[in-house]
């Protein structure tokens, strides 16, 4: 089972089996009779997301795409382990037409309520029991929903699940704290490709005009990072540094035009490996999915595991326009994918690090950023001046809400925190903090408190007060080494909510 109890997170994220009472019932009686599993993991940003009472160790997703109807017929098989005796449990699910549910091979009753699929097994599930749950369903990638991960294309689809939409593609425990192993089988009309996160393990001609592609992830994946795509693509393989296989999935008609961007990846990987260590997964590559529409998805790139999603037109630009953002998305393989956030309030760890290294990469190459600056120090001085304004309009760096989760504060605000820590402890110690954090929480989830603890341990000094002021304070602290830097006062005009760009990753300073 992939769940790591070492993660520091709110109690609601750890489970309730050890509590003295469960739902007001003494624990001993509750275990004997069972209770309905909680329909939340208590996330501070998305309180309705995720489910408790069990953890998922593996998913097998079997999807068949019909090019005529453009519908998907699917079966999701989950291996779960209960953390308490359950009379009922739930999965996250939205916009899925559920047909059947079985638990341990027996038909189970189910109902869809809001974004939950409530499942009542034939018998109470004992605590610490490993159980297989199978859900058959169909989905329409073009269905209008309150939010969706589906990206329809003229010849199929891709998916962009972050942050809370994986459950529009498959029923799941849709929270990054519950990472699991994934296998995929994607059946498509012959002539189209089916591709998923991980490595190809088999291709089967079904003899009826369809081909099935199978994939397996070597490392666990958070649901928000799953990629599944179908379309008229060519898979381009190339050698990366230190023998790393690189795989790009490219619209066939645009493969030649996109080659200059794709050819940048080996050097990007070499650069980041020198700073953060070996790339953590079995392969890496880009998926410029076959849809450039402004409504396809509302960001530039998304770090779905082993295969970063882009719009093709973005990648047709010259290297100085795209190189630092390609680095941003690659860094997410370390911060965000290998080490996932324990809660969505910890997003600054993902985005702050991605922008930190993306900007370093930009400035090393002499490329001016979007506001004309050419050094990290100059950009951080500019960002520092905006510190109180951003804390007023978007909250502290590590205290977002759903409305402002993807504001600049989680991106450049996060960079400013990392820059301040590096100023505080020095570059050598900072580099050791980074690698230690990645190594300690690899293939797991980690919280802001975990990062602070590692920083304190490696630096040999308690950094909790320093970092908590930077991450949770309502005023911007003094910048170590720069006593002359000043913060622009928040005037009455700046107290009003600022207009925010549409699309979350478009707040990245690496664009």
Short mmCIF file of C-alpha atoms in Angstrom, two decimals:
data_model
loop_
_atom_site.label_atom_id
_atom_site.label_comp_id
_atom_site.label_asym_id
_atom_site.label_seq_id
_atom_site.Cartn_x
_atom_site.Cartn_y
_atom_site.Cartn_z
CA UNK A 1 0.00 0.00 0.00
CA UNK A 2 1.42 3.36 -1.04
CA UNK A 3 -0.03 5.54 1.73
CA UNK A 4 2.70 7.03 3.90
CA UNK A 5 1.85 7.74 7.51
CA UNK A 6 4.92 9.95 7.75
CA UNK A 7 3.07 12.75 5.96
CA UNK A 8 2.28 15.66 8.24
CA UNK A 9 -1.30 16.62 7.49
CA UNK A 10 -4.55 17.53 9.22
CA UNK A 11 -6.00 14.68 11.25
CA UNK A 12 -8.87 14.30 8.79
CA UNK A 13 -6.35 13.22 6.17
CA UNK A 14 -4.88 10.44 8.29
CA UNK A 15 -8.06 8.46 8.93
CA UNK A 16 -10.24 7.90 11.98
CA UNK A 17 -9.65 4.28 12.90
CA UNK A 18 -7.52 5.22 15.90
CA UNK A 19 -9.94 7.79 17.31
CA UNK A 20 -11.67 7.16 20.61
CA UNK A 21 -15.03 7.68 19.00
CA UNK A 22 -16.22 7.37 15.44
CA UNK A 23 -19.26 9.36 14.56
CA UNK A 24 -20.17 9.51 18.26
CA UNK A 25 -20.01 5.71 18.63
CA UNK A 26 -17.35 4.15 20.90
CA UNK A 27 -14.52 2.84 18.70
CA UNK A 28 -14.84 -0.80 19.80
CA UNK A 29 -18.56 -0.91 18.97
CA UNK A 30 -18.04 0.95 15.70
CA UNK A 31 -15.44 -1.54 14.50
CA UNK A 32 -17.71 -4.44 15.37
CA UNK A 33 -20.70 -3.06 13.47
CA UNK A 34 -19.03 -0.82 10.92
CA UNK A 35 -19.74 2.78 9.96
CA UNK A 36 -20.22 4.69 6.72
CA UNK A 37 -16.87 6.02 5.52
CA UNK A 38 -16.44 9.78 5.63
CA UNK A 39 -17.07 11.48 2.28
CA UNK A 40 -14.20 13.91 2.73
CA UNK A 41 -10.50 14.02 3.58
CA UNK A 42 -10.87 17.46 5.13
CA UNK A 43 -8.76 19.34 2.60
CA UNK A 44 -8.60 23.04 3.58
CA UNK A 45 -9.04 24.22 -0.03
CA UNK A 46 -11.41 21.53 -1.37
CA UNK A 47 -13.23 20.27 1.73
CA UNK A 48 -15.54 17.97 -0.28
CA UNK A 49 -12.72 16.25 -2.15
CA UNK A 50 -11.60 12.72 -1.34
CA UNK A 51 -13.03 10.00 0.88
CA UNK A 52 -11.95 8.33 4.11
CA UNK A 53 -12.19 4.85 5.59
CA UNK A 54 -9.86 3.26 3.04
CA UNK A 55 -6.79 3.87 0.92
CA UNK A 56 -6.30 2.90 -2.72
CA UNK A 57 -3.21 0.88 -3.64
CA UNK A 58 -3.89 0.43 -7.37
CA UNK A 59 -6.18 1.39 -10.27
CA UNK A 60 -6.68 -0.45 -13.52
CA UNK A 61 -8.48 1.70 -16.10
CA UNK A 62 -9.89 -0.02 -19.18
CA UNK A 63 -11.26 2.56 -21.65
CA UNK A 64 -12.67 1.98 -25.13
CA UNK A 65 -13.19 4.98 -27.45
CA UNK A 66 -15.83 4.91 -30.18
CA UNK A 67 -14.87 7.32 -32.96
CA UNK A 68 -18.42 7.33 -34.34
CA UNK A 69 -20.29 8.27 -31.17
CA UNK A 70 -17.21 9.91 -29.57
CA UNK A 71 -18.18 8.19 -26.30
CA UNK A 72 -16.00 6.23 -23.90
CA UNK A 73 -17.00 2.87 -22.44
CA UNK A 74 -14.96 2.03 -19.36
CA UNK A 75 -14.25 -0.21 -16.41
CA UNK A 76 -12.33 1.02 -13.37
CA UNK A 77 -10.92 -1.62 -11.04
CA UNK A 78 -9.58 -0.40 -7.70
CA UNK A 79 -7.64 -2.30 -5.04
CA UNK A 80 -8.41 -0.70 -1.71
CA UNK A 81 -7.50 -1.42 1.91
CA UNK A 82 -9.99 -0.42 4.56
CA UNK A 83 -8.74 1.60 7.52
CA UNK A 84 -11.90 0.94 9.53
CA UNK A 85 -14.91 -1.35 9.35
CA UNK A 86 -17.21 0.05 6.67
CA UNK A 87 -20.89 -0.47 6.02
CA UNK A 88 -20.60 2.00 3.14
CA UNK A 89 -17.89 3.96 1.40
CA UNK A 90 -17.68 6.49 -1.41
CA UNK A 91 -15.65 7.41 -4.44
CA UNK A 92 -15.47 10.77 -6.17
CA UNK A 93 -17.40 10.69 -9.46
CA UNK A 94 -19.00 13.37 -11.64
CA UNK A 95 -20.57 13.11 -15.09
CA UNK A 96 -20.08 9.34 -15.29
CA UNK A 97 -22.98 7.08 -16.26
CA UNK A 98 -22.46 4.26 -13.76
CA UNK A 99 -23.84 0.87 -14.80
CA UNK A 100 -22.61 -1.65 -12.23
CA UNK A 101 -20.52 -1.84 -9.08
CA UNK A 102 -19.06 -4.94 -7.48
CA UNK A 103 -17.12 -5.23 -4.23
CA UNK A 104 -15.04 -8.37 -3.67
CA UNK A 105 -16.77 -9.91 -6.68
CA UNK A 106 -20.29 -9.37 -5.34
CA UNK A 107 -22.87 -6.92 -6.65
CA UNK A 108 -23.04 -3.79 -4.50
CA UNK A 109 -25.77 -1.19 -4.21
CA UNK A 110 -24.81 2.33 -5.28
CA UNK A 111 -26.16 5.83 -5.70
CA UNK A 112 -24.75 9.01 -7.19
CA UNK A 113 -25.18 12.03 -4.94
CA UNK A 114 -23.54 15.27 -6.02
CA UNK A 115 -19.94 14.40 -6.88
CA UNK A 116 -19.95 11.18 -4.82
CA UNK A 117 -20.58 7.58 -5.80
CA UNK A 118 -21.87 5.95 -2.61
CA UNK A 119 -21.28 2.21 -2.52
CA UNK A 120 -22.95 -0.21 -0.10
CA UNK A 121 -21.32 -3.65 -0.22
CA UNK A 122 -23.34 -6.82 0.38
CA UNK A 123 -21.61 -7.19 3.75
CA UNK A 124 -19.76 -4.89 6.11
CA UNK A 125 -16.08 -4.66 5.18
CA UNK A 126 -13.80 -5.40 8.15
CA UNK A 127 -10.98 -3.01 8.99
CA UNK A 128 -7.62 -3.63 7.31
CA UNK A 129 -9.24 -5.74 4.61
CA UNK A 130 -7.90 -5.69 1.04
CA UNK A 131 -10.80 -5.51 -1.37
CA UNK A 132 -11.26 -5.20 -5.15
CA UNK A 133 -13.89 -2.69 -6.32
CA UNK A 134 -15.03 -2.74 -9.95
CA UNK A 135 -17.13 0.00 -11.56
CA UNK A 136 -18.43 -0.16 -15.14
CA UNK A 137 -19.56 3.11 -16.69
CA UNK A 138 -19.63 5.28 -19.80
CA UNK A 139 -18.64 8.90 -20.32
CA UNK A 140 -19.04 11.64 -22.89
CA UNK A 141 -15.86 13.78 -23.14
CA UNK A 142 -17.98 16.61 -24.59
CA UNK A 143 -20.50 16.72 -21.75
CA UNK A 144 -20.91 20.09 -20.09
CA UNK A 145 -20.13 19.85 -16.36
CA UNK A 146 -19.39 22.28 -13.54
CA UNK A 147 -15.75 21.31 -14.09
CA UNK A 148 -14.14 18.63 -16.22
CA UNK A 149 -10.82 16.99 -17.00
CA UNK A 150 -11.79 15.98 -20.54
CA UNK A 151 -10.13 17.84 -23.44
CA UNK A 152 -12.04 16.87 -26.61
CA UNK A 153 -10.05 16.90 -29.84
CA UNK A 154 -11.20 16.36 -33.44
CA UNK A 155 -9.90 12.79 -33.33
CA UNK A 156 -10.27 11.83 -29.66
CA UNK A 157 -9.38 13.42 -26.34
CA UNK A 158 -6.75 14.13 -23.72
CA UNK A 159 -7.28 14.78 -20.00
CA UNK A 160 -6.20 17.56 -17.63
CA UNK A 161 -7.34 16.50 -14.15
CA UNK A 162 -5.63 19.12 -11.96
CA UNK A 163 -6.70 20.01 -9.36
CA UNK A 164 -10.04 18.33 -8.69
CA UNK A 165 -11.39 16.82 -11.90
CA UNK A 166 -9.89 13.34 -12.30
CA UNK A 167 -13.22 11.96 -11.08
CA UNK A 168 -14.91 13.23 -14.24
CA UNK A 169 -12.82 10.62 -16.11
CA UNK A 170 -12.82 7.71 -13.66
CA UNK A 171 -14.27 7.06 -10.18
CA UNK A 172 -11.49 7.52 -7.65
CA UNK A 173 -10.31 8.83 -4.32
CA UNK A 174 -9.47 12.14 -5.93
CA UNK A 175 -6.89 13.61 -3.59
CA UNK A 176 -3.08 13.72 -4.01
CA UNK A 177 -2.50 12.27 -0.54
CA UNK A 178 -3.83 8.89 -1.76
CA UNK A 179 -1.36 8.03 -4.53
CA UNK A 180 -1.59 4.61 -6.16
CA UNK A 181 -0.15 2.39 -8.87
CA UNK A 182 -1.84 2.62 -12.27
CA UNK A 183 -2.26 0.32 -15.24
CA UNK A 184 -4.21 1.25 -18.35
CA UNK A 185 -5.78 -0.48 -21.33
CA UNK A 186 -6.99 1.87 -24.08
CA UNK A 187 -8.92 0.45 -27.02
CA UNK A 188 -9.20 2.63 -30.11
CA UNK A 189 -10.11 2.30 -33.80
CA UNK A 190 -7.11 1.09 -35.76
CA UNK A 191 -5.23 4.12 -37.08
CA UNK A 192 -5.56 6.06 -33.83
CA UNK A 193 -3.17 5.85 -30.89
CA UNK A 194 -4.09 5.29 -27.26
CA UNK A 195 -1.46 6.64 -24.84
CA UNK A 196 -1.25 6.92 -21.05
CA UNK A 197 1.14 7.80 -18.25
CA UNK A 198 3.93 5.29 -17.73
CA UNK A 199 5.43 2.82 -20.18
CA UNK A 200 3.87 0.84 -23.01
CA UNK A 201 3.59 -2.82 -22.01
CA UNK A 202 1.64 -4.22 -24.94
CA UNK A 203 -0.15 -3.57 -28.22
CA UNK A 204 -2.91 -5.95 -29.38
CA UNK A 205 -4.70 -6.01 -32.73
CA UNK A 206 -8.20 -7.14 -31.75
CA UNK A 207 -9.04 -8.19 -35.30
CA UNK A 208 -12.22 -6.12 -35.49
CA UNK A 209 -10.78 -2.82 -36.62
CA UNK A 210 -9.60 -1.92 -33.14
CA UNK A 211 -6.26 -1.90 -31.35
CA UNK A 212 -5.68 -2.07 -27.58
CA UNK A 213 -2.69 -0.35 -25.96
CA UNK A 214 -1.59 -1.24 -22.42
CA UNK A 215 0.52 0.88 -20.07
CA UNK A 216 1.89 0.57 -16.56
CA UNK A 217 3.31 3.19 -14.22
CA UNK A 218 6.55 2.25 -12.49
CA UNK A 219 5.86 4.72 -9.70
CA UNK A 220 2.58 5.66 -7.99
CA UNK A 221 0.54 8.51 -9.45
CA UNK A 222 -1.77 11.03 -7.80
CA UNK A 223 -5.16 11.03 -9.54
CA UNK A 224 -4.73 14.68 -10.59
CA UNK A 225 -1.64 13.71 -12.60
CA UNK A 226 -3.04 10.88 -14.73
CA UNK A 227 -2.82 11.27 -18.50
CA UNK A 228 -4.90 9.33 -21.03
CA UNK A 229 -5.09 10.45 -24.63
CA UNK A 230 -6.54 9.16 -27.89
CA UNK A 231 -5.95 10.57 -31.35
CA UNK A 232 -4.03 10.62 -34.61
CA UNK A 233 -0.61 10.82 -33.00
CA UNK A 234 2.89 9.65 -33.75
CA UNK A 235 5.05 8.56 -30.83
CA UNK A 236 8.57 9.92 -31.15
CA UNK A 237 11.25 8.23 -29.05
CA UNK A 238 14.69 9.65 -28.36
CA UNK A 239 17.52 9.08 -25.92
CA UNK A 240 17.78 11.32 -22.88
CA UNK A 241 20.70 11.83 -20.52
CA UNK A 242 21.98 8.82 -18.57
CA UNK A 243 19.90 6.44 -20.66
CA UNK A 244 16.53 8.01 -19.83
CA UNK A 245 13.97 7.13 -22.53
CA UNK A 246 12.17 10.21 -23.83
CA UNK A 247 8.75 9.85 -25.46
CA UNK A 248 6.75 12.58 -27.17
CA UNK A 249 3.19 12.08 -28.39
CA UNK A 250 2.66 14.46 -31.29
CA UNK A 251 -0.19 15.17 -33.73
CA UNK A 252 0.91 13.37 -36.89
CA UNK A 253 0.26 16.32 -39.18
CA UNK A 254 2.34 18.67 -37.00
CA UNK A 255 5.23 16.43 -36.01
CA UNK A 256 7.84 18.12 -38.19
CA UNK A 257 6.84 21.64 -37.12
CA UNK A 258 7.03 20.70 -33.44
CA UNK A 259 10.41 18.96 -33.63
CA UNK A 260 12.52 22.02 -32.65
CA UNK A 261 10.67 22.28 -29.32
CA UNK A 262 10.76 18.55 -28.67
CA UNK A 263 14.51 18.47 -29.29
CA UNK A 264 15.07 20.82 -26.32
CA UNK A 265 14.10 18.21 -23.72
CA UNK A 266 17.43 16.32 -23.35
CA UNK A 267 19.33 19.47 -22.35
CA UNK A 268 16.52 20.52 -20.01
CA UNK A 269 16.71 17.16 -18.23
CA UNK A 270 20.52 17.37 -17.94
CA UNK A 271 20.31 20.83 -16.38
CA UNK A 272 17.76 19.91 -13.73
CA UNK A 273 19.41 16.58 -12.88
CA UNK A 274 22.57 18.49 -11.97
CA UNK A 275 20.56 20.39 -9.35
CA UNK A 276 17.90 17.99 -8.10
CA UNK A 277 19.29 14.54 -8.89
CA UNK A 278 18.19 11.82 -11.26
CA UNK A 279 14.86 12.25 -13.02
CA UNK A 280 12.41 10.27 -10.82
CA UNK A 281 10.30 8.36 -13.39
CA UNK A 282 10.73 5.80 -16.15
CA UNK A 283 10.25 8.22 -19.06
CA UNK A 284 9.49 11.84 -19.88
CA UNK A 285 8.06 13.68 -22.84
CA UNK A 286 5.56 16.17 -24.18
CA UNK A 287 1.98 15.78 -25.38
CA UNK A 288 1.03 18.72 -27.62
CA UNK A 289 -2.58 17.55 -27.80
CA UNK A 290 -4.48 18.19 -30.99
CA UNK A 291 -6.46 21.21 -29.78
CA UNK A 292 -5.32 24.85 -29.77
CA UNK A 293 -8.71 26.30 -28.84
CA UNK A 294 -8.76 28.88 -26.07
CA UNK A 295 -11.50 26.79 -24.45
CA UNK A 296 -9.60 23.49 -24.62
CA UNK A 297 -8.01 24.08 -21.23
CA UNK A 298 -7.26 27.26 -19.36
CA UNK A 299 -3.50 27.03 -18.91
CA UNK A 300 -0.33 26.71 -20.95
CA UNK A 301 1.05 23.38 -19.73
CA UNK A 302 0.10 20.67 -17.25
CA UNK A 303 2.54 18.26 -15.65
CA UNK A 304 0.59 15.01 -16.05
CA UNK A 305 3.01 12.31 -14.93
CA UNK A 306 5.68 11.32 -17.49
CA UNK A 307 3.85 13.26 -20.23
CA UNK A 308 3.41 17.04 -20.00
CA UNK A 309 0.31 18.40 -21.74
CA UNK A 310 0.63 21.45 -24.00
CA UNK A 311 -1.25 23.18 -26.79
CA UNK A 312 0.74 22.73 -30.02
CA UNK A 313 0.82 26.40 -31.03
CA UNK A 314 2.62 27.38 -27.83
CA UNK A 315 5.50 25.06 -28.66
CA UNK A 316 5.94 26.53 -32.15
CA UNK A 317 7.63 29.61 -30.65
CA UNK A 318 11.38 30.22 -30.43
CA UNK A 319 13.36 28.70 -27.55
CA UNK A 320 13.65 31.93 -25.47
CA UNK A 321 9.84 32.12 -25.45
CA UNK A 322 9.23 28.54 -24.27
CA UNK A 323 12.41 27.16 -22.70
CA UNK A 324 11.92 28.41 -19.15
CA UNK A 325 8.30 27.23 -19.04
CA UNK A 326 9.34 23.83 -20.38
CA UNK A 327 11.73 23.76 -17.42
CA UNK A 328 8.88 24.80 -15.10
CA UNK A 329 6.83 21.78 -16.17
CA UNK A 330 9.82 19.43 -15.99
CA UNK A 331 10.57 20.54 -12.42
CA UNK A 332 7.07 19.40 -11.49
CA UNK A 333 8.26 15.84 -12.07
CA UNK A 334 10.17 16.37 -8.81
CA UNK A 335 8.03 18.87 -6.90
CA UNK A 336 4.35 18.00 -7.41
CA UNK A 337 4.61 14.57 -9.03
CA UNK A 338 7.30 12.56 -7.23
CA UNK A 339 6.50 14.51 -4.06
CA UNK A 340 2.82 15.48 -4.14
CA UNK A 341 1.12 18.04 -1.88
CA UNK A 342 -0.41 16.64 1.31
CA UNK A 343 -3.22 19.18 0.91
CA UNK A 344 -4.00 21.73 -1.78
CA UNK A 345 -2.86 24.44 0.64
CA UNK A 346 0.65 23.10 0.00
CA UNK A 347 0.51 24.03 -3.70
CA UNK A 348 3.20 26.68 -3.23
CA UNK A 349 5.75 23.86 -2.89
CA UNK A 350 4.86 22.67 -6.40
CA UNK A 351 4.56 26.02 -8.13
CA UNK A 352 7.16 27.96 -6.18
CA UNK A 353 9.83 25.39 -6.98
CA UNK A 354 8.79 25.09 -10.63
CA UNK A 355 9.07 28.85 -11.11
CA UNK A 356 12.26 29.08 -9.00
CA UNK A 357 14.24 26.70 -11.21
CA UNK A 358 12.49 27.86 -14.37
CA UNK A 359 13.61 31.44 -13.70
CA UNK A 360 17.16 30.35 -12.83
CA UNK A 361 17.29 28.51 -16.14
CA UNK A 362 16.02 31.60 -17.99
CA UNK A 363 18.46 34.01 -16.40
CA UNK A 364 21.45 31.70 -16.91
CA UNK A 365 20.74 31.89 -20.63
CA UNK A 366 20.43 35.66 -20.64
CA UNK A 367 16.76 35.66 -21.61
CA UNK A 368 14.87 38.67 -20.26
CA UNK A 369 11.68 37.77 -18.42
CA UNK A 370 8.17 39.08 -19.13
CA UNK A 371 8.86 42.39 -17.37
CA UNK A 372 12.31 42.88 -18.89
CA UNK A 373 14.48 41.75 -15.96
CA UNK A 374 17.52 39.51 -16.44
CA UNK A 375 18.57 38.34 -12.94
CA UNK A 376 16.90 36.49 -10.11
CA UNK A 377 17.89 39.22 -7.66
CA UNK A 378 16.20 41.91 -9.74
CA UNK A 379 13.02 39.82 -10.13
CA UNK A 380 12.89 39.04 -6.42
CA UNK A 381 13.33 42.71 -5.51
CA UNK A 382 10.38 43.53 -7.78
CA UNK A 383 8.32 40.68 -6.28
CA UNK A 384 9.28 41.67 -2.74
CA UNK A 385 7.83 45.16 -3.28
CA UNK A 386 4.46 43.54 -4.12
CA UNK A 387 4.52 41.26 -1.07
CA UNK A 388 1.96 43.01 1.13
CA UNK A 389 -0.33 43.69 -1.82
CA UNK A 390 -0.42 39.97 -2.70
CA UNK A 391 -0.93 38.97 0.91
CA UNK A 392 -3.90 41.33 0.98
CA UNK A 393 -5.47 40.21 -2.30
CA UNK A 394 -4.50 36.50 -2.36
CA UNK A 395 -3.75 35.60 1.24
CA UNK A 396 -0.48 34.31 2.64
CA UNK A 397 1.62 32.05 0.41
CA UNK A 398 0.62 28.80 2.16
CA UNK A 399 -2.97 29.76 3.04
CA UNK A 400 -4.96 29.80 -0.22
CA UNK A 401 -8.64 29.24 -0.80
CA UNK A 402 -10.34 27.75 -3.85
CA UNK A 403 -10.83 31.13 -5.55
CA UNK A 404 -7.20 32.27 -5.27
CA UNK A 405 -5.41 28.89 -5.30
CA UNK A 406 -3.62 29.58 -8.59
CA UNK A 407 -2.86 33.25 -8.04
CA UNK A 408 0.65 34.69 -8.44
CA UNK A 409 1.14 34.27 -4.70
CA UNK A 410 1.54 30.50 -5.08
CA UNK A 411 4.00 30.97 -7.98
CA UNK A 412 6.23 34.03 -7.58
CA UNK A 413 5.21 34.31 -3.94
CA UNK A 414 6.54 30.79 -3.48
CA UNK A 415 9.75 31.70 -5.33
CA UNK A 416 10.24 34.61 -2.95
CA UNK A 417 10.00 32.26 0.05
CA UNK A 418 12.60 29.91 -1.45
CA UNK A 419 14.86 32.83 -2.31
CA UNK A 420 14.58 34.10 1.28
CA UNK A 421 15.47 30.65 2.64
CA UNK A 422 18.49 30.43 0.33
CA UNK A 423 19.58 33.88 1.52
CA UNK A 424 19.14 32.70 5.12
CA UNK A 425 21.06 29.42 4.94
CA UNK A 426 23.35 29.82 1.92
CA UNK A 427 23.31 28.12 -1.46
CA UNK A 428 25.08 24.90 -0.40
CA UNK A 429 22.76 24.20 2.53
CA UNK A 430 19.73 25.16 0.46
CA UNK A 431 20.71 22.66 -2.24
CA UNK A 432 20.99 19.93 0.41
CA UNK A 433 17.58 20.84 1.83
CA UNK A 434 16.05 20.46 -1.63
CA UNK A 435 17.56 17.04 -2.34
CA UNK A 436 16.83 15.73 1.15
CA UNK A 437 13.18 16.73 0.92
CA UNK A 438 12.83 15.05 -2.48
CA UNK A 439 14.54 11.87 -1.32
CA UNK A 440 12.63 11.59 1.94
CA UNK A 441 9.17 12.00 0.44
CA UNK A 442 9.71 10.40 -2.97
CA UNK A 443 6.58 8.62 -4.25
CA UNK A 444 4.60 10.06 -1.35
CA UNK A 445 2.98 13.32 -0.29
CA UNK A 446 4.42 16.03 1.90
CA UNK A 447 3.17 19.14 3.64
CA UNK A 448 4.49 22.61 4.28
CA UNK A 449 5.31 21.46 7.82
CA UNK A 450 7.41 18.64 6.34
CA UNK A 451 9.39 21.10 4.25
CA UNK A 452 9.98 23.34 7.26
CA UNK A 453 11.15 20.32 9.31
CA UNK A 454 13.67 19.29 6.63
CA UNK A 455 14.95 22.87 6.33
CA UNK A 456 15.48 23.01 10.10
CA UNK A 457 17.18 19.61 10.23
CA UNK A 458 19.59 20.22 7.37
CA UNK A 459 20.45 23.80 8.30
CA UNK A 460 21.08 22.84 11.91
CA UNK A 461 18.83 25.65 13.15
CA UNK A 462 15.12 25.95 13.81
CA UNK A 463 13.70 27.59 10.70
CA UNK A 464 10.07 27.24 11.73
CA UNK A 465 9.63 30.83 12.91
CA UNK A 466 11.43 32.24 9.90
CA UNK A 467 9.52 30.18 7.34
CA UNK A 468 6.14 30.44 9.02
CA UNK A 469 6.45 34.24 8.91
CA UNK A 470 7.15 34.02 5.19
CA UNK A 471 4.47 31.43 4.48
CA UNK A 472 1.63 32.43 6.80
CA UNK A 473 2.29 36.02 7.85
CA UNK A 474 0.03 38.86 6.78
CA UNK A 475 3.05 41.17 6.38
CA UNK A 476 6.15 40.52 4.27
CA UNK A 477 9.21 39.86 6.48
CA UNK A 478 12.62 41.47 6.03
CA UNK A 479 14.69 39.86 3.27
CA UNK A 480 17.99 38.41 4.58
CA UNK A 481 20.96 40.08 2.93
CA UNK A 482 18.87 42.91 1.51
CA UNK A 483 18.03 45.35 4.30
CA UNK A 484 17.43 48.06 1.70
CA UNK A 485 14.53 46.25 0.01
CA UNK A 486 11.16 47.83 0.74
CA UNK A 487 7.55 46.74 0.43
CA UNK A 488 5.06 49.00 -1.31
CA UNK A 489 2.34 49.97 1.20
CA UNK A 490 -1.13 48.64 0.48
CA UNK A 491 -3.22 51.67 -0.43
CA UNK A 492 -7.00 51.74 -0.38
CA UNK A 493 -7.02 51.14 -4.16
CA UNK A 494 -4.91 48.02 -3.73
CA UNK A 495 -7.19 46.61 -1.06
CA UNK A 496 -9.84 45.85 -3.65
CA UNK A 497 -9.63 42.38 -5.20
CA UNK A 498 -7.28 42.44 -8.18
CA UNK A 499 -8.38 41.15 -11.57
CA UNK A 500 -6.78 37.75 -12.08
CA UNK A 501 -5.65 36.17 -15.33
CA UNK A 502 -7.86 33.39 -16.62
CA UNK A 503 -6.12 30.06 -16.30
CA UNK A 504 -3.96 28.94 -13.49
CA UNK A 505 -0.56 28.09 -14.98
CA UNK A 506 -0.62 31.32 -16.93
CA UNK A 507 0.35 32.96 -13.64
CA UNK A 508 3.79 31.35 -13.94
CA UNK A 509 6.63 33.87 -14.20
CA UNK A 510 8.40 31.49 -16.59
CA UNK A 511 6.00 32.30 -19.42
#
